[in-house]
């Protein structure tokens, strides 16, 4: 194994250069204007897999963007690790807040990253993270140390709900047969306190529309006498959360897993710097559901957030209009045992219920995803913990994350295997935000940890 | 005078063709991308004034867009009518709701306009209306029937607050000396019930910003634990109007003129079709300040409307972001004796007062304007009433409008003369909205009425 680690050390700079080339491709799946870039990115990923030593590499067509597949079967009797990642990225707007181009990667140091970090859209989510697997695989191949079989699926629709993935894995069950799924698309608690993610929240995402008058009206001639959709929508959005920070949707909390006081006490040991948290995002006060800490609010509790709102005149200067319609995008993070179908239905019913009679409302569901939990006494978790402890030289703790990777529940359902969420980002990486970055320390620790995981996991399965 | 009216009848088609050419110029003052079109439009107006017979025609430079001036002094001892209008137009968005290009005028019939209407941005507000004055002037000049002096000022910044006009008229007081100001930038009650506008509401327009975290955040990692600016802004906008439709800003109603019950009873005779009103804008219910009718809410009562709201992700698809900032544009219509300065200050104070401590808010004032009233027993009103009665062959009533023409108060203050608001539009003309149009019946009735006004006003002053 030390030969593998040596190979990694000797090729560090090239690994980083290759990552930077990948980050230059604007593979924004949400915006059809970038479809060519998304396709180009799939081709680039396939090329990397081939060069690293994978067989059967294929850019698999779907109804949406392709899924890149590759494998190395060294012995059918040995266990198989399925690596999942995604090559698509979030839209980079607002562009004016980026200090350098989102698709012109640059290396800069920051207080948290004295060894440097690569700044670009997708650096942490998820190009920089899935690419660690490609490079760790290359290292094991070049040093003849791959201890088990490996399969890769790198998809291009994660940021828009992985819509094609479900059908595709159902159709390719046999080909994708595996013992465990390994995913790096989460973050650790800090570089000083590495963690393995043992829980993820689910997601329900809807778009709402409020229609008042059937056309835009002059606010001088009609103002004060008709329902203004902006006001109606504002009142309705305000009404979704009460003064105690509780979501008011009927039955919203019905199926929520109540975490025991012991587990809550244990978990709250982790986050010990509320002032640092506030300072890191420029706030003098936080808010949320009464009776829970910030850490709990972002992990074991379901939440609701408007992610976008728009209506009327939003350009420069002044326009005195009452718009016909106003819109919002609203997402809800779910915890075990809520389901996106259940919550989307409850939201839709409630949103219609609270709408005043003199407007029309419409709710359009976007993608959703199930919450996920990996027990910390499972052998999958233990292999990851041990691997990261070897690479970091520190104790590794279990950690519940607030984010969502909807496909973990899908994998378990269709392929019958557990996902190990061995991510290496930091929550300060600004994923989905301007100036997304990924620490070089984290990138390299990831590449170092992965071969150890393969080794320990194979040992455990013997 | 019948010679003048004959001239008008004989040249109807040419007048309309010329108006259509003017409507092809996208003179959008709010958007700097159209500055060249605005300047071209000023030149076109100057050319029309010259051709109609005006002297001293000049495109007068200001800090902003130019003001077009022209005059015809036939005898300094005779009264002088100052005609005001504006050649700039509102932005046309949302473009997708236009049935034909906003700057490609077409003539179509509608149920309200069986004789046809010209559809284009600015057709009613205000190109179609000020152009009636140019053509009526041409008719009087060509038939040697101009009974008094006339001056024209056609400005290019009305839709963005007439910012340069105040300084310019102060600097040109002597040149602009007049006895009465005549403006066609309002509407009549209906083609069956013509009216002269005797009151206009004032305007206070502000833009507000709510800042939560100092950067956009991932809603999975931070959702439910930080103040989301969209929610905060929604709550604040909702809070500006209470359940009775009253504006909650401290002291907002302090200086409001309470209109007598007699006057309210008289005014309510006019609007006798609430079902037709609702149907015309596709609503099954109206709302507004408790204790007032729709007509009162849109004329003698002050109002508050959000004209735009935006924040977070508003593109296609889904993005799970908590934005750093959310914004709204809010306008308030004022009645005598509120002032825009007073109301903007009260709004700003209140908006800061209701902001939660964990966000930052900013209020930026845009333009404002004073409310205006023309007594219905004044000789200016009587001349307009008589002129329109002659043209329409019907009784003409006084009418208070909800819109604002801020410069009427300015004219009175600086030039010392009253403005007569002899507009010919309909409130269904969709000004500031997609598919703005102006009835040909209205356009021609305006051109016919104007020479009568000149005649009757000159007679009254003798």
mmCIF file of C-alpha atoms in Angstrom, chain A residues 30-32 90-94 97 121 125 159-160 187 201 203 205 207 211-228 230-235 237-238 240-241 277 279-289 294 297-298 303-324 326-327 329 331 333 356-360 366-367 401-404 426-434, chain B residues 30-32 90-94 97 121 125 159-160 187 201 203 205 207 211-228 230-235 237-238 240-241 277 279-289 294 297-298 303-324 326-327 329 331 333 356-360 366-367 401-404 426-434:
data_model
loop_
_atom_site.group_PDB
_atom_site.id
_atom_site.type_symbol
_atom_site.label_atom_id
_atom_site.label_comp_id
_atom_site.label_asym_id
_atom_site.label_seq_id
_atom_site.Cartn_x
_atom_site.Cartn_y
_atom_site.Cartn_z
ATOM 1 C CA UNK A 30 -30.129 23.357 -14.988
ATOM 2 C CA UNK A 31 -29.652 25.655 -17.982
ATOM 3 C CA UNK A 32 -30.332 24.239 -21.457
ATOM 4 C CA UNK A 90 -25.018 24.300 -10.164
ATOM 5 C CA UNK A 91 -25.611 27.533 -12.129
ATOM 6 C CA UNK A 92 -22.960 30.059 -11.066
ATOM 7 C CA UNK A 93 -25.146 33.146 -10.673
ATOM 8 C CA UNK A 94 -24.981 35.751 -9.229
ATOM 9 C CA UNK A 97 -20.094 38.159 -6.754
ATOM 10 C CA UNK A 121 -17.909 26.122 -9.746
ATOM 11 C CA UNK A 125 -19.571 19.806 -5.610
ATOM 12 C CA UNK A 159 -28.181 19.194 -9.587
ATOM 13 C CA UNK A 160 -31.544 18.886 -11.317
ATOM 14 C CA UNK A 187 -18.301 17.495 3.853
ATOM 15 C CA UNK A 201 -31.989 14.962 4.719
ATOM 16 C CA UNK A 203 -35.914 17.053 -0.300
ATOM 17 C CA UNK A 205 -38.964 21.176 -4.104
ATOM 18 C CA UNK A 207 -42.581 26.188 -7.568
ATOM 19 C CA UNK A 211 -52.283 35.020 -10.170
ATOM 20 C CA UNK A 212 -54.383 38.081 -9.379
ATOM 21 C CA UNK A 213 -55.639 40.249 -12.253
ATOM 22 C CA UNK A 214 -55.404 38.625 -15.688
ATOM 23 C CA UNK A 215 -52.920 41.243 -16.900
ATOM 24 C CA UNK A 216 -50.407 43.685 -15.491
ATOM 25 C CA UNK A 217 -52.168 46.803 -14.246
ATOM 26 C CA UNK A 218 -51.155 50.414 -13.653
ATOM 27 C CA UNK A 219 -50.758 50.813 -9.907
ATOM 28 C CA UNK A 220 -52.106 54.364 -10.010
ATOM 29 C CA UNK A 221 -55.373 53.380 -11.621
ATOM 30 C CA UNK A 222 -55.877 50.035 -9.849
ATOM 31 C CA UNK A 223 -53.636 50.164 -6.780
ATOM 32 C CA UNK A 224 -55.350 49.605 -3.460
ATOM 33 C CA UNK A 225 -58.462 48.113 -5.051
ATOM 34 C CA UNK A 226 -57.375 44.715 -6.388
ATOM 35 C CA UNK A 227 -55.453 41.757 -4.934
ATOM 36 C CA UNK A 228 -51.765 42.441 -5.698
ATOM 37 C CA UNK A 230 -46.861 40.178 -4.695
ATOM 38 C CA UNK A 231 -48.648 41.033 -1.458
ATOM 39 C CA UNK A 232 -50.710 37.855 -1.523
ATOM 40 C CA UNK A 233 -47.617 35.709 -2.149
ATOM 41 C CA UNK A 234 -45.697 37.565 0.584
ATOM 42 C CA UNK A 235 -48.481 36.916 3.065
ATOM 43 C CA UNK A 237 -44.857 32.717 2.279
ATOM 44 C CA UNK A 238 -44.830 34.494 5.652
ATOM 45 C CA UNK A 240 -45.683 28.987 6.084
ATOM 46 C CA UNK A 241 -43.522 29.385 9.210
ATOM 47 C CA UNK A 277 -20.741 30.142 12.844
ATOM 48 C CA UNK A 279 -19.314 35.373 12.051
ATOM 49 C CA UNK A 280 -18.528 33.097 9.104
ATOM 50 C CA UNK A 281 -21.737 34.204 7.383
ATOM 51 C CA UNK A 282 -21.871 37.786 8.654
ATOM 52 C CA UNK A 283 -24.895 37.482 10.950
ATOM 53 C CA UNK A 284 -25.484 38.936 14.396
ATOM 54 C CA UNK A 285 -28.264 36.502 15.134
ATOM 55 C CA UNK A 286 -29.590 33.165 13.947
ATOM 56 C CA UNK A 287 -33.154 31.892 13.942
ATOM 57 C CA UNK A 288 -34.998 28.642 13.495
ATOM 58 C CA UNK A 289 -37.261 26.123 15.152
ATOM 59 C CA UNK A 294 -28.323 25.314 15.046
ATOM 60 C CA UNK A 297 -31.936 22.553 12.929
ATOM 61 C CA UNK A 298 -29.605 21.742 10.046
ATOM 62 C CA UNK A 303 -37.037 22.784 7.311
ATOM 63 C CA UNK A 304 -38.669 25.000 4.695
ATOM 64 C CA UNK A 305 -36.934 27.712 2.696
ATOM 65 C CA UNK A 306 -37.926 29.970 -0.159
ATOM 66 C CA UNK A 307 -35.041 29.657 -2.627
ATOM 67 C CA UNK A 308 -36.309 32.277 -5.025
ATOM 68 C CA UNK A 309 -39.067 34.854 -5.371
ATOM 69 C CA UNK A 310 -40.004 37.084 -8.283
ATOM 70 C CA UNK A 311 -42.808 39.166 -9.716
ATOM 71 C CA UNK A 312 -43.494 42.576 -11.242
ATOM 72 C CA UNK A 313 -40.809 44.987 -12.366
ATOM 73 C CA UNK A 314 -37.308 44.034 -11.267
ATOM 74 C CA UNK A 315 -35.224 46.088 -13.677
ATOM 75 C CA UNK A 316 -33.480 49.391 -13.173
ATOM 76 C CA UNK A 317 -35.458 52.415 -12.103
ATOM 77 C CA UNK A 318 -39.128 52.607 -11.254
ATOM 78 C CA UNK A 319 -42.185 51.100 -12.909
ATOM 79 C CA UNK A 320 -45.600 51.502 -11.361
ATOM 80 C CA UNK A 321 -47.156 48.181 -12.169
ATOM 81 C CA UNK A 322 -49.322 45.652 -10.372
ATOM 82 C CA UNK A 323 -48.195 42.379 -11.916
ATOM 83 C CA UNK A 324 -50.653 39.729 -12.940
ATOM 84 C CA UNK A 326 -45.883 36.450 -8.657
ATOM 85 C CA UNK A 327 -43.766 33.330 -8.171
ATOM 86 C CA UNK A 329 -39.426 28.456 -5.485
ATOM 87 C CA UNK A 331 -37.751 23.673 -0.882
ATOM 88 C CA UNK A 333 -35.578 19.361 3.727
ATOM 89 C CA UNK A 356 -57.468 33.981 -0.594
ATOM 90 C CA UNK A 357 -60.493 33.386 -2.797
ATOM 91 C CA UNK A 358 -59.789 36.270 -5.155
ATOM 92 C CA UNK A 359 -56.555 34.809 -6.579
ATOM 93 C CA UNK A 360 -55.598 31.627 -8.408
ATOM 94 C CA UNK A 366 -39.816 19.814 -9.010
ATOM 95 C CA UNK A 367 -37.570 16.927 -7.962
ATOM 96 C CA UNK A 401 -25.573 16.427 7.359
ATOM 97 C CA UNK A 402 -28.388 18.790 6.433
ATOM 98 C CA UNK A 403 -27.949 18.380 2.703
ATOM 99 C CA UNK A 404 -29.628 15.884 0.419
ATOM 100 C CA UNK A 426 -15.903 21.728 4.310
ATOM 101 C CA UNK A 427 -19.239 23.453 4.905
ATOM 102 C CA UNK A 428 -17.435 26.723 4.156
ATOM 103 C CA UNK A 429 -16.655 25.604 0.595
ATOM 104 C CA UNK A 430 -19.473 27.814 -0.700
ATOM 105 C CA UNK A 431 -21.036 25.082 -2.819
ATOM 106 C CA UNK A 432 -24.081 26.439 -4.712
ATOM 107 C CA UNK A 433 -22.691 29.943 -3.970
ATOM 108 C CA UNK A 434 -20.263 32.370 -5.603
ATOM 109 C CA UNK B 30 -35.875 53.684 -17.695
ATOM 110 C CA UNK B 31 -33.389 51.533 -19.594
ATOM 111 C CA UNK B 32 -30.037 53.074 -20.554
ATOM 112 C CA UNK B 90 -42.493 52.603 -20.015
ATOM 113 C CA UNK B 91 -40.393 49.447 -20.507
ATOM 114 C CA UNK B 92 -42.491 46.917 -22.463
ATOM 115 C CA UNK B 93 -41.719 43.780 -20.418
ATOM 116 C CA UNK B 94 -43.004 41.109 -19.994
ATOM 117 C CA UNK B 97 -47.381 38.696 -23.276
ATOM 118 C CA UNK B 121 -46.122 50.885 -26.170
ATOM 119 C CA UNK B 125 -49.206 57.000 -22.558
ATOM 120 C CA UNK B 159 -41.688 57.660 -16.765
ATOM 121 C CA UNK B 160 -38.598 57.966 -14.560
ATOM 122 C CA UNK B 187 -58.238 58.939 -19.223
ATOM 123 C CA UNK B 201 -52.756 61.243 -6.596
ATOM 124 C CA UNK B 203 -46.436 59.293 -5.535
ATOM 125 C CA UNK B 205 -41.556 55.249 -4.761
ATOM 126 C CA UNK B 207 -36.687 50.300 -3.369
ATOM 127 C CA UNK B 211 -29.659 41.363 3.674
ATOM 128 C CA UNK B 212 -29.309 38.216 5.784
ATOM 129 C CA UNK B 213 -26.135 36.129 5.470
ATOM 130 C CA UNK B 214 -23.240 37.882 3.739
ATOM 131 C CA UNK B 215 -23.258 35.360 0.878
ATOM 132 C CA UNK B 216 -25.624 32.927 -0.785
ATOM 133 C CA UNK B 217 -25.838 29.721 1.223
ATOM 134 C CA UNK B 218 -26.738 26.104 0.478
ATOM 135 C CA UNK B 219 -30.228 25.576 1.836
ATOM 136 C CA UNK B 220 -29.429 22.008 2.864
ATOM 137 C CA UNK B 221 -26.507 22.972 5.038
ATOM 138 C CA UNK B 222 -27.907 26.236 6.431
ATOM 139 C CA UNK B 223 -31.675 26.069 5.853
ATOM 140 C CA UNK B 224 -33.834 26.446 8.923
ATOM 141 C CA UNK B 225 -31.024 27.930 11.007
ATOM 142 C CA UNK B 226 -30.419 31.398 9.552
ATOM 143 C CA UNK B 227 -32.683 34.323 8.649
ATOM 144 C CA UNK B 228 -33.696 33.776 5.002
ATOM 145 C CA UNK B 230 -36.919 36.125 1.210
ATOM 146 C CA UNK B 231 -38.937 35.099 4.256
ATOM 147 C CA UNK B 232 -37.985 38.224 6.179
ATOM 148 C CA UNK B 233 -38.918 40.469 3.233
ATOM 149 C CA UNK B 234 -42.185 38.556 2.723
ATOM 150 C CA UNK B 235 -43.102 39.038 6.369
ATOM 151 C CA UNK B 237 -44.190 43.348 2.964
ATOM 152 C CA UNK B 238 -47.149 41.432 4.439
ATOM 153 C CA UNK B 240 -47.281 46.910 5.602
ATOM 154 C CA UNK B 241 -51.026 46.445 5.122
ATOM 155 C CA UNK B 277 -64.808 46.048 -13.400
ATOM 156 C CA UNK B 279 -64.636 40.890 -15.227
ATOM 157 C CA UNK B 280 -62.453 43.293 -17.202
ATOM 158 C CA UNK B 281 -59.401 42.189 -15.195
ATOM 159 C CA UNK B 282 -60.383 38.558 -14.630
ATOM 160 C CA UNK B 283 -61.025 38.712 -10.884
ATOM 161 C CA UNK B 284 -63.768 37.109 -8.837
ATOM 162 C CA UNK B 285 -63.186 39.461 -5.925
ATOM 163 C CA UNK B 286 -61.586 42.807 -5.169
ATOM 164 C CA UNK B 287 -59.964 43.983 -1.962
ATOM 165 C CA UNK B 288 -58.766 47.203 -0.395
ATOM 166 C CA UNK B 289 -59.268 49.625 2.458
ATOM 167 C CA UNK B 294 -63.335 50.633 -5.462
ATOM 168 C CA UNK B 297 -59.856 53.382 -3.141
ATOM 169 C CA UNK B 298 -58.413 54.344 -6.511
ATOM 170 C CA UNK B 303 -52.518 53.249 -1.246
ATOM 171 C CA UNK B 304 -49.389 51.108 -1.088
ATOM 172 C CA UNK B 305 -48.355 48.508 -3.670
ATOM 173 C CA UNK B 306 -45.319 46.341 -4.199
ATOM 174 C CA UNK B 307 -44.489 46.820 -7.892
ATOM 175 C CA UNK B 308 -41.702 44.261 -7.970
ATOM 176 C CA UNK B 309 -40.055 41.643 -5.780
ATOM 177 C CA UNK B 310 -36.988 39.486 -6.395
ATOM 178 C CA UNK B 311 -34.365 37.418 -4.660
ATOM 179 C CA UNK B 312 -32.625 34.042 -4.885
ATOM 180 C CA UNK B 313 -32.832 31.738 -7.875
ATOM 181 C CA UNK B 314 -35.433 32.733 -10.437
ATOM 182 C CA UNK B 315 -34.205 30.806 -13.471
ATOM 183 C CA UNK B 316 -35.379 27.533 -14.919
ATOM 184 C CA UNK B 317 -35.332 24.426 -12.789
ATOM 185 C CA UNK B 318 -34.392 24.124 -9.149
ATOM 186 C CA UNK B 319 -31.550 25.620 -7.153
ATOM 187 C CA UNK B 320 -31.327 25.078 -3.425
ATOM 188 C CA UNK B 321 -29.964 28.397 -2.294
ATOM 189 C CA UNK B 322 -30.613 30.791 0.556
ATOM 190 C CA UNK B 323 -29.849 34.147 -1.038
ATOM 191 C CA UNK B 324 -27.874 36.796 0.770
ATOM 192 C CA UNK B 326 -33.951 40.017 -1.340
ATOM 193 C CA UNK B 327 -35.442 43.166 -2.861
ATOM 194 C CA UNK B 329 -39.951 48.033 -5.278
ATOM 195 C CA UNK B 331 -44.908 52.659 -4.444
ATOM 196 C CA UNK B 333 -50.115 56.820 -4.066
ATOM 197 C CA UNK B 356 -35.758 41.904 12.736
ATOM 198 C CA UNK B 357 -32.403 42.524 14.411
ATOM 199 C CA UNK B 358 -30.582 39.744 12.584
ATOM 200 C CA UNK B 359 -30.875 41.331 9.117
ATOM 201 C CA UNK B 360 -29.767 44.617 7.561
ATOM 202 C CA UNK B 366 -36.847 56.795 -6.247
ATOM 203 C CA UNK B 367 -38.891 59.676 -7.620
ATOM 204 C CA UNK B 401 -58.005 59.780 -11.106
ATOM 205 C CA UNK B 402 -55.794 57.444 -9.126
ATOM 206 C CA UNK B 403 -52.726 58.003 -11.261
ATOM 207 C CA UNK B 404 -49.986 60.541 -10.725
ATOM 208 C CA UNK B 426 -59.635 54.715 -21.247
ATOM 209 C CA UNK B 427 -58.559 52.902 -18.086
ATOM 210 C CA UNK B 428 -58.620 49.705 -20.145
ATOM 211 C CA UNK B 429 -55.878 51.003 -22.467
ATOM 212 C CA UNK B 430 -53.332 48.780 -20.642
ATOM 213 C CA UNK B 431 -50.834 51.578 -20.147
ATOM 214 C CA UNK B 432 -47.676 50.248 -18.372
ATOM 215 C CA UNK B 433 -48.889 46.741 -19.387
ATOM 216 C CA UNK B 434 -48.501 44.446 -22.376
#
